[in-house]
PDB file of N, CA and C in Angstrom:
ATOM      1  N   UNK A   1       0.849  -1.182  -0.007  1.00  0.00           N
ATOM      2  CA  UNK A   1      -0.016   0.007   0.045  1.00  0.00           C
ATOM      3  C   UNK A   1       0.796   1.306  -0.017  1.00  0.00           C
ATOM      4  N   UNK A   2       0.628   2.165  -0.870  1.00  0.00           N
ATOM      5  CA  UNK A   2       1.266   3.561  -0.996  1.00  0.00           C
ATOM      6  C   UNK A   2       0.508   4.453  -0.217  1.00  0.00           C
ATOM      7  N   UNK A   3       1.273   5.119   0.644  1.00  0.00           N
ATOM      8  CA  UNK A   3       0.440   6.289   1.489  1.00  0.00           C
ATOM      9  C   UNK A   3       1.217   7.550   1.087  1.00  0.00           C
ATOM     10  N   UNK A   4       0.206   8.559   0.691  1.00  0.00           N
ATOM     11  CA  UNK A   4       0.710   9.790   0.325  1.00  0.00           C
ATOM     12  C   UNK A   4       0.185  10.863   1.148  1.00  0.00           C
ATOM     13  N   UNK A   5       0.900  11.949   1.177  1.00  0.00           N
ATOM     14  CA  UNK A   5       0.443  13.123   1.830  1.00  0.00           C
ATOM     15  C   UNK A   5       0.228  14.204   0.914  1.00  0.00           C
ATOM     16  N   UNK A   6      -0.913  14.776   0.843  1.00  0.00           N
ATOM     17  CA  UNK A   6      -1.273  15.841  -0.151  1.00  0.00           C
ATOM     18  C   UNK A   6      -1.879  16.958   0.454  1.00  0.00           C
ATOM     19  N   UNK A   7      -1.688  18.228  -0.025  1.00  0.00           N
ATOM     20  CA  UNK A   7      -2.566  19.203   0.488  1.00  0.00           C
ATOM     21  C   UNK A   7      -3.580  19.635  -0.463  1.00  0.00           C
ATOM     22  N   UNK A   8      -4.476  20.619   0.046  1.00  0.00           N
ATOM     23  CA  UNK A   8      -5.544  20.994  -0.867  1.00  0.00           C
ATOM     24  C   UNK A   8      -4.998  21.623  -2.183  1.00  0.00           C
ATOM     25  N   UNK A   9      -5.583  21.143  -3.353  1.00  0.00           N
ATOM     26  CA  UNK A   9      -5.108  21.584  -4.635  1.00  0.00           C
ATOM     27  C   UNK A   9      -4.161  20.761  -5.299  1.00  0.00           C
ATOM     28  N   UNK A  10      -3.381  19.923  -4.469  1.00  0.00           N
ATOM     29  CA  UNK A  10      -2.482  18.999  -4.958  1.00  0.00           C
ATOM     30  C   UNK A  10      -3.201  17.799  -5.540  1.00  0.00           C
ATOM     31  N   UNK A  11      -2.388  17.071  -6.492  1.00  0.00           N
ATOM     32  CA  UNK A  11      -2.933  15.838  -7.250  1.00  0.00           C
ATOM     33  C   UNK A  11      -1.995  14.899  -7.180  1.00  0.00           C
ATOM     34  N   UNK A  12      -2.326  13.679  -7.758  1.00  0.00           N
ATOM     35  CA  UNK A  12      -1.436  12.705  -8.064  1.00  0.00           C
ATOM     36  C   UNK A  12      -2.215  11.717  -9.217  1.00  0.00           C
ATOM     37  N   UNK A  13      -1.350  10.896  -9.858  1.00  0.00           N
ATOM     38  CA  UNK A  13      -1.865  10.175 -11.004  1.00  0.00           C
ATOM     39  C   UNK A  13      -1.835   8.614 -10.722  1.00  0.00           C
ATOM     40  N   UNK A  14      -2.727   7.933 -11.163  1.00  0.00           N
ATOM     41  CA  UNK A  14      -2.866   6.550 -11.101  1.00  0.00           C
ATOM     42  C   UNK A  14      -2.737   6.059 -12.539  1.00  0.00           C
ATOM     43  N   UNK A  15      -1.646   5.511 -12.922  1.00  0.00           N
ATOM     44  CA  UNK A  15      -1.323   5.240 -14.307  1.00  0.00           C
ATOM     45  C   UNK A  15      -1.146   6.464 -15.116  1.00  0.00           C
ATOM     46  N   UNK A  16      -1.608   6.416 -16.341  1.00  0.00           N
ATOM     47  CA  UNK A  16      -1.277   7.618 -17.250  1.00  0.00           C
ATOM     48  C   UNK A  16      -2.607   8.507 -17.438  1.00  0.00           C
ATOM     49  N   UNK A  17      -3.805   7.965 -16.982  1.00  0.00           N
ATOM     50  CA  UNK A  17      -5.060   8.677 -17.265  1.00  0.00           C
ATOM     51  C   UNK A  17      -6.027   8.812 -16.199  1.00  0.00           C
ATOM     52  N   UNK A  18      -5.554   8.622 -14.874  1.00  0.00           N
ATOM     53  CA  UNK A  18      -6.515   8.761 -13.788  1.00  0.00           C
ATOM     54  C   UNK A  18      -5.909   9.734 -12.774  1.00  0.00           C
ATOM     55  N   UNK A  19      -6.389  10.880 -12.715  1.00  0.00           N
ATOM     56  CA  UNK A  19      -5.847  12.014 -11.805  1.00  0.00           C
ATOM     57  C   UNK A  19      -6.737  12.195 -10.629  1.00  0.00           C
ATOM     58  N   UNK A  20      -6.184  12.166  -9.378  1.00  0.00           N
ATOM     59  CA  UNK A  20      -6.843  12.465  -8.194  1.00  0.00           C
ATOM     60  C   UNK A  20      -6.359  13.693  -7.605  1.00  0.00           C
ATOM     61  N   UNK A  21      -7.365  14.744  -7.310  1.00  0.00           N
ATOM     62  CA  UNK A  21      -6.976  15.960  -6.872  1.00  0.00           C
ATOM     63  C   UNK A  21      -7.631  16.079  -5.509  1.00  0.00           C
ATOM     64  N   UNK A  22      -6.987  16.782  -4.566  1.00  0.00           N
ATOM     65  CA  UNK A  22      -7.657  17.134  -3.141  1.00  0.00           C
ATOM     66  C   UNK A  22      -8.282  18.390  -3.450  1.00  0.00           C
ATOM     67  N   UNK A  23      -9.547  18.664  -3.118  1.00  0.00           N
ATOM     68  CA  UNK A  23     -10.291  19.798  -3.506  1.00  0.00           C
ATOM     69  C   UNK A  23     -10.564  20.406  -2.114  1.00  0.00           C
ATOM     70  N   UNK A  24     -10.822  19.703  -1.009  1.00  0.00           N
ATOM     71  CA  UNK A  24     -11.193  20.286   0.274  1.00  0.00           C
ATOM     72  C   UNK A  24     -10.883  19.317   1.391  1.00  0.00           C
ATOM     73  N   UNK A  25     -10.625  20.044   2.566  1.00  0.00           N
ATOM     74  CA  UNK A  25     -10.382  19.115   3.917  1.00  0.00           C
ATOM     75  C   UNK A  25     -11.102  19.863   4.819  1.00  0.00           C
ATOM     76  N   UNK A  26     -11.703  19.102   5.879  1.00  0.00           N
ATOM     77  CA  UNK A  26     -12.432  19.637   6.931  1.00  0.00           C
ATOM     78  C   UNK A  26     -12.516  18.465   8.105  1.00  0.00           C
ATOM     79  N   UNK A  27     -12.113  18.729   9.180  1.00  0.00           N
ATOM     80  CA  UNK A  27     -11.863  17.768  10.343  1.00  0.00           C
ATOM     81  C   UNK A  27     -11.287  16.405   9.791  1.00  0.00           C
ATOM     82  N   UNK A  28     -11.932  15.450   9.824  1.00  0.00           N
ATOM     83  CA  UNK A  28     -11.366  14.183   9.520  1.00  0.00           C
ATOM     84  C   UNK A  28     -11.976  13.629   8.074  1.00  0.00           C
ATOM     85  N   UNK A  29     -12.405  14.620   7.247  1.00  0.00           N
ATOM     86  CA  UNK A  29     -12.923  14.234   5.973  1.00  0.00           C
ATOM     87  C   UNK A  29     -12.067  14.977   4.906  1.00  0.00           C
ATOM     88  N   UNK A  30     -12.136  14.426   3.783  1.00  0.00           N
ATOM     89  CA  UNK A  30     -11.378  14.966   2.587  1.00  0.00           C
ATOM     90  C   UNK A  30     -12.296  14.839   1.391  1.00  0.00           C
ATOM     91  N   UNK A  31     -12.323  15.849   0.462  1.00  0.00           N
ATOM     92  CA  UNK A  31     -13.008  15.849  -0.777  1.00  0.00           C
ATOM     93  C   UNK A  31     -12.053  15.711  -1.941  1.00  0.00           C
ATOM     94  N   UNK A  32     -12.140  14.687  -2.629  1.00  0.00           N
ATOM     95  CA  UNK A  32     -11.264  14.502  -3.820  1.00  0.00           C
ATOM     96  C   UNK A  32     -12.122  14.647  -5.181  1.00  0.00           C
ATOM     97  N   UNK A  33     -11.521  14.918  -6.169  1.00  0.00           N
ATOM     98  CA  UNK A  33     -11.923  14.945  -7.612  1.00  0.00           C
ATOM     99  C   UNK A  33     -11.309  13.894  -8.299  1.00  0.00           C
ATOM    100  N   UNK A  34     -11.874  13.047  -8.953  1.00  0.00           N
ATOM    101  CA  UNK A  34     -11.244  11.942  -9.738  1.00  0.00           C
ATOM    102  C   UNK A  34     -11.568  12.316 -11.361  1.00  0.00           C
ATOM    103  N   UNK A  35     -10.623  12.394 -12.065  1.00  0.00           N
ATOM    104  CA  UNK A  35     -10.749  12.568 -13.509  1.00  0.00           C
ATOM    105  C   UNK A  35     -10.150  11.374 -14.111  1.00  0.00           C
ATOM    106  N   UNK A  36     -11.051  10.547 -14.666  1.00  0.00           N
ATOM    107  CA  UNK A  36     -10.738   9.227 -15.305  1.00  0.00           C
ATOM    108  C   UNK A  36     -11.543   9.106 -16.548  1.00  0.00           C
ATOM    109  N   UNK A  37     -11.245   8.218 -17.368  1.00  0.00           N
ATOM    110  CA  UNK A  37     -11.995   8.077 -18.727  1.00  0.00           C
ATOM    111  C   UNK A  37     -13.180   7.332 -18.314  1.00  0.00           C
ATOM    112  N   UNK A  38     -14.290   7.531 -19.161  1.00  0.00           N
ATOM    113  CA  UNK A  38     -15.494   7.057 -18.800  1.00  0.00           C
ATOM    114  C   UNK A  38     -15.567   5.550 -18.765  1.00  0.00           C
ATOM    115  N   UNK A  39     -14.567   4.885 -19.458  1.00  0.00           N
ATOM    116  CA  UNK A  39     -14.685   3.317 -19.282  1.00  0.00           C
ATOM    117  C   UNK A  39     -13.963   2.832 -18.120  1.00  0.00           C
ATOM    118  N   UNK A  40     -13.466   3.627 -17.239  1.00  0.00           N
ATOM    119  CA  UNK A  40     -12.722   3.315 -16.054  1.00  0.00           C
ATOM    120  C   UNK A  40     -13.813   3.378 -14.890  1.00  0.00           C
ATOM    121  N   UNK A  41     -14.331   2.446 -14.253  1.00  0.00           N
ATOM    122  CA  UNK A  41     -15.316   2.424 -13.212  1.00  0.00           C
ATOM    123  C   UNK A  41     -14.595   2.929 -11.943  1.00  0.00           C
ATOM    124  N   UNK A  42     -15.534   3.934 -11.348  1.00  0.00           N
ATOM    125  CA  UNK A  42     -15.028   4.473 -10.127  1.00  0.00           C
ATOM    126  C   UNK A  42     -16.153   4.245  -9.146  1.00  0.00           C
ATOM    127  N   UNK A  43     -15.973   3.406  -8.092  1.00  0.00           N
ATOM    128  CA  UNK A  43     -17.050   3.074  -7.201  1.00  0.00           C
ATOM    129  C   UNK A  43     -16.481   3.196  -5.817  1.00  0.00           C
ATOM    130  N   UNK A  44     -17.135   3.530  -4.731  1.00  0.00           N
ATOM    131  CA  UNK A  44     -16.974   3.462  -3.310  1.00  0.00           C
ATOM    132  C   UNK A  44     -16.964   2.118  -3.010  1.00  0.00           C
ATOM    133  N   UNK A  45     -15.897   1.886  -1.917  1.00  0.00           N
ATOM    134  CA  UNK A  45     -15.635   0.478  -1.654  1.00  0.00           C
ATOM    135  C   UNK A  45     -16.902  -0.156  -1.066  1.00  0.00           C
ATOM    136  N   UNK A  46     -17.720   0.723  -0.219  1.00  0.00           N
ATOM    137  CA  UNK A  46     -18.871   0.203   0.495  1.00  0.00           C
ATOM    138  C   UNK A  46     -19.889  -0.378  -0.550  1.00  0.00           C
ATOM    139  N   UNK A  47     -20.023   0.371  -1.791  1.00  0.00           N
ATOM    140  CA  UNK A  47     -20.925  -0.148  -2.683  1.00  0.00           C
ATOM    141  C   UNK A  47     -20.405  -1.556  -3.263  1.00  0.00           C
ATOM    142  N   UNK A  48     -19.129  -1.619  -3.565  1.00  0.00           N
ATOM    143  CA  UNK A  48     -18.675  -2.884  -4.114  1.00  0.00           C
ATOM    144  C   UNK A  48     -18.970  -4.146  -3.168  1.00  0.00           C
ATOM    145  N   UNK A  49     -18.682  -3.864  -1.834  1.00  0.00           N
ATOM    146  CA  UNK A  49     -19.153  -4.819  -0.828  1.00  0.00           C
ATOM    147  C   UNK A  49     -20.571  -5.082  -0.730  1.00  0.00           C
ATOM    148  N   UNK A  50     -21.497  -4.173  -0.925  1.00  0.00           N
ATOM    149  CA  UNK A  50     -22.894  -4.233  -0.893  1.00  0.00           C
ATOM    150  C   UNK A  50     -23.304  -5.202  -2.284  1.00  0.00           C
ATOM    151  N   UNK A  51     -22.793  -4.837  -3.314  1.00  0.00           N
ATOM    152  CA  UNK A  51     -23.015  -5.524  -4.586  1.00  0.00           C
ATOM    153  C   UNK A  51     -22.637  -7.118  -4.278  1.00  0.00           C
ATOM    154  N   UNK A  52     -21.471  -7.325  -3.691  1.00  0.00           N
ATOM    155  CA  UNK A  52     -20.902  -8.626  -3.572  1.00  0.00           C
ATOM    156  C   UNK A  52     -21.950  -9.473  -2.566  1.00  0.00           C
ATOM    157  N   UNK A  53     -22.261  -8.725  -1.419  1.00  0.00           N
ATOM    158  CA  UNK A  53     -23.255  -9.512  -0.648  1.00  0.00           C
ATOM    159  C   UNK A  53     -24.676  -9.735  -1.283  1.00  0.00           C
ATOM    160  N   UNK A  54     -25.185  -8.823  -2.012  1.00  0.00           N
ATOM    161  CA  UNK A  54     -26.284  -8.948  -2.858  1.00  0.00           C
ATOM    162  C   UNK A  54     -26.181 -10.155  -3.808  1.00  0.00           C
ATOM    163  N   UNK A  55     -25.098 -10.208  -4.527  1.00  0.00           N
ATOM    164  CA  UNK A  55     -24.846 -11.469  -5.473  1.00  0.00           C
ATOM    165  C   UNK A  55     -24.896 -12.695  -4.533  1.00  0.00           C
ATOM    166  N   UNK A  56     -24.180 -12.776  -3.403  1.00  0.00           N
ATOM    167  CA  UNK A  56     -24.164 -13.881  -2.600  1.00  0.00           C
ATOM    168  C   UNK A  56     -25.404 -14.275  -2.155  1.00  0.00           C
ATOM    169  N   UNK A  57     -26.291 -13.332  -1.744  1.00  0.00           N
ATOM    170  CA  UNK A  57     -27.623 -13.651  -1.273  1.00  0.00           C
ATOM    171  C   UNK A  57     -28.481 -14.090  -2.307  1.00  0.00           C
ATOM    172  N   UNK A  58     -28.291 -13.696  -3.571  1.00  0.00           N
ATOM    173  CA  UNK A  58     -29.059 -14.053  -4.721  1.00  0.00           C
ATOM    174  C   UNK A  58     -28.799 -15.490  -5.083  1.00  0.00           C
ATOM    175  N   UNK A  59     -27.516 -15.841  -4.814  1.00  0.00           N
ATOM    176  CA  UNK A  59     -27.096 -17.265  -5.128  1.00  0.00           C
ATOM    177  C   UNK A  59     -27.699 -18.197  -4.163  1.00  0.00           C
ATOM    178  N   UNK A  60     -28.039 -17.751  -2.917  1.00  0.00           N
ATOM    179  CA  UNK A  60     -28.432 -18.838  -1.962  1.00  0.00           C
ATOM    180  C   UNK A  60     -29.845 -19.310  -2.504  1.00  0.00           C
ATOM    181  N   UNK A  61     -30.027 -20.482  -2.174  1.00  0.00           N
ATOM    182  CA  UNK A  61     -31.330 -21.063  -2.576  1.00  0.00           C
ATOM    183  C   UNK A  61     -32.228 -21.256  -1.333  1.00  0.00           C
ATOM    184  N   UNK A  62     -33.511 -20.648  -1.396  1.00  0.00           N
ATOM    185  CA  UNK A  62     -34.382 -20.555  -0.487  1.00  0.00           C
ATOM    186  C   UNK A  62     -35.851 -20.939  -1.078  1.00  0.00           C
ATOM    187  N   UNK A  63     -36.577 -21.712  -0.301  1.00  0.00           N
ATOM    188  CA  UNK A  63     -37.897 -22.008  -0.596  1.00  0.00           C
ATOM    189  C   UNK A  63     -38.759 -20.705  -0.702  1.00  0.00           C
ATOM    190  N   UNK A  64     -39.639 -20.562  -1.583  1.00  0.00           N
ATOM    191  CA  UNK A  64     -40.560 -19.318  -1.486  1.00  0.00           C
ATOM    192  C   UNK A  64     -41.226 -19.062  -0.159  1.00  0.00           C
ATOM    193  N   UNK A  65     -41.681 -20.182   0.544  1.00  0.00           N
ATOM    194  CA  UNK A  65     -42.254 -20.072   1.852  1.00  0.00           C
ATOM    195  C   UNK A  65     -41.272 -19.462   2.814  1.00  0.00           C
ATOM    196  N   UNK A  66     -39.967 -19.975   2.776  1.00  0.00           N
ATOM    197  CA  UNK A  66     -39.076 -19.436   3.746  1.00  0.00           C
ATOM    198  C   UNK A  66     -38.966 -17.826   3.440  1.00  0.00           C
ATOM    199  N   UNK A  67     -38.903 -17.512   2.225  1.00  0.00           N
ATOM    200  CA  UNK A  67     -38.703 -15.957   2.010  1.00  0.00           C
ATOM    201  C   UNK A  67     -40.005 -15.249   2.335  1.00  0.00           C
ATOM    202  N   UNK A  68     -41.067 -15.869   2.175  1.00  0.00           N
ATOM    203  CA  UNK A  68     -42.301 -15.123   2.665  1.00  0.00           C
ATOM    204  C   UNK A  68     -42.328 -14.960   4.153  1.00  0.00           C
ATOM    205  N   UNK A  69     -41.993 -16.017   4.816  1.00  0.00           N
ATOM    206  CA  UNK A  69     -41.901 -15.968   6.324  1.00  0.00           C
ATOM    207  C   UNK A  69     -40.913 -14.989   6.728  1.00  0.00           C
ATOM    208  N   UNK A  70     -39.831 -14.723   6.144  1.00  0.00           N
ATOM    209  CA  UNK A  70     -38.848 -13.880   6.513  1.00  0.00           C
ATOM    210  C   UNK A  70     -39.321 -12.401   6.296  1.00  0.00           C
ATOM    211  N   UNK A  71     -39.905 -12.219   5.177  1.00  0.00           N
ATOM    212  CA  UNK A  71     -40.422 -10.943   4.857  1.00  0.00           C
ATOM    213  C   UNK A  71     -41.614 -10.521   5.873  1.00  0.00           C
ATOM    214  N   UNK A  72     -42.420 -11.488   6.332  1.00  0.00           N
ATOM    215  CA  UNK A  72     -43.596 -11.192   7.170  1.00  0.00           C
ATOM    216  C   UNK A  72     -43.074 -10.954   8.555  1.00  0.00           C
ATOM    217  N   UNK A  73     -41.932 -11.561   8.924  1.00  0.00           N
ATOM    218  CA  UNK A  73     -41.351 -11.295  10.133  1.00  0.00           C
ATOM    219  C   UNK A  73     -40.933  -9.835  10.214  1.00  0.00           C
ATOM    220  N   UNK A  74     -40.296  -9.372   9.043  1.00  0.00           N
ATOM    221  CA  UNK A  74     -39.653  -7.952   8.998  1.00  0.00           C
ATOM    222  C   UNK A  74     -40.935  -7.002   9.074  1.00  0.00           C
ATOM    223  N   UNK A  75     -42.071  -7.367   8.576  1.00  0.00           N
ATOM    224  CA  UNK A  75     -43.209  -6.392   8.477  1.00  0.00           C
ATOM    225  C   UNK A  75     -43.708  -6.294   9.840  1.00  0.00           C
ATOM    226  N   UNK A  76     -43.670  -7.376  10.543  1.00  0.00           N
ATOM    227  CA  UNK A  76     -44.260  -7.404  12.050  1.00  0.00           C
ATOM    228  C   UNK A  76     -43.218  -6.620  12.989  1.00  0.00           C
ATOM    229  N   UNK A  77     -42.106  -6.780  12.660  1.00  0.00           N
ATOM    230  CA  UNK A  77     -41.078  -6.264  13.758  1.00  0.00           C
ATOM    231  C   UNK A  77     -40.112  -5.368  13.035  1.00  0.00           C
ATOM    232  N   UNK A  78     -40.490  -3.985  12.678  1.00  0.00           N
ATOM    233  CA  UNK A  78     -39.681  -3.025  12.154  1.00  0.00           C
ATOM    234  C   UNK A  78     -38.386  -2.676  12.886  1.00  0.00           C
ATOM    235  N   UNK A  79     -37.358  -2.345  12.134  1.00  0.00           N
ATOM    236  CA  UNK A  79     -36.096  -2.087  12.849  1.00  0.00           C
ATOM    237  C   UNK A  79     -36.219  -1.006  13.879  1.00  0.00           C
ATOM    238  N   UNK A  80     -35.374  -0.982  14.929  1.00  0.00           N
ATOM    239  CA  UNK A  80     -35.532  -0.210  16.128  1.00  0.00           C
ATOM    240  C   UNK A  80     -35.653   1.208  15.626  1.00  0.00           C
ATOM    241  N   UNK A  81     -36.747   1.971  16.090  1.00  0.00           N
ATOM    242  CA  UNK A  81     -36.859   3.442  15.933  1.00  0.00           C
ATOM    243  C   UNK A  81     -37.691   3.761  14.830  1.00  0.00           C
ATOM    244  N   UNK A  82     -38.087   2.786  14.051  1.00  0.00           N
ATOM    245  CA  UNK A  82     -38.987   3.000  12.891  1.00  0.00           C
ATOM    246  C   UNK A  82     -40.447   2.493  13.354  1.00  0.00           C
ATOM    247  N   UNK A  83     -41.343   3.312  12.945  1.00  0.00           N
ATOM    248  CA  UNK A  83     -42.844   2.964  13.295  1.00  0.00           C
ATOM    249  C   UNK A  83     -43.265   1.806  12.444  1.00  0.00           C
ATOM    250  N   UNK A  84     -44.172   1.015  13.136  1.00  0.00           N
ATOM    251  CA  UNK A  84     -44.776  -0.008  12.364  1.00  0.00           C
ATOM    252  C   UNK A  84     -45.781   0.396  11.304  1.00  0.00           C
ATOM    253  N   UNK A  85     -46.268  -0.393  10.452  1.00  0.00           N
ATOM    254  CA  UNK A  85     -47.253  -0.052   9.408  1.00  0.00           C
ATOM    255  C   UNK A  85     -48.692   0.191   9.941  1.00  0.00           C
ATOM    256  N   UNK A  86     -48.855  -0.140  11.302  1.00  0.00           N
ATOM    257  CA  UNK A  86     -50.150   0.272  11.916  1.00  0.00           C
ATOM    258  C   UNK A  86     -50.519   1.533  12.205  1.00  0.00           C
TER     259      UNK A  86
END
């Protein structure tokens, strides 16, 4: 892993055609601009993890009755802090 220190307005290149520029910093956050060709996908890591988990879940085999039972349990017991449908 390469670790770089950059200041606001500074940039670095990945390969020959992907440029990353630091455009703002505040507290523990940083805003970056990514200049890359359209054919280069740029995704946040949490989206990649979510897509992977979604694919894994889609590959699991469940009987329709099991899925319906799971959904009905969710409808009866909403996540903490959310009102029920009643």
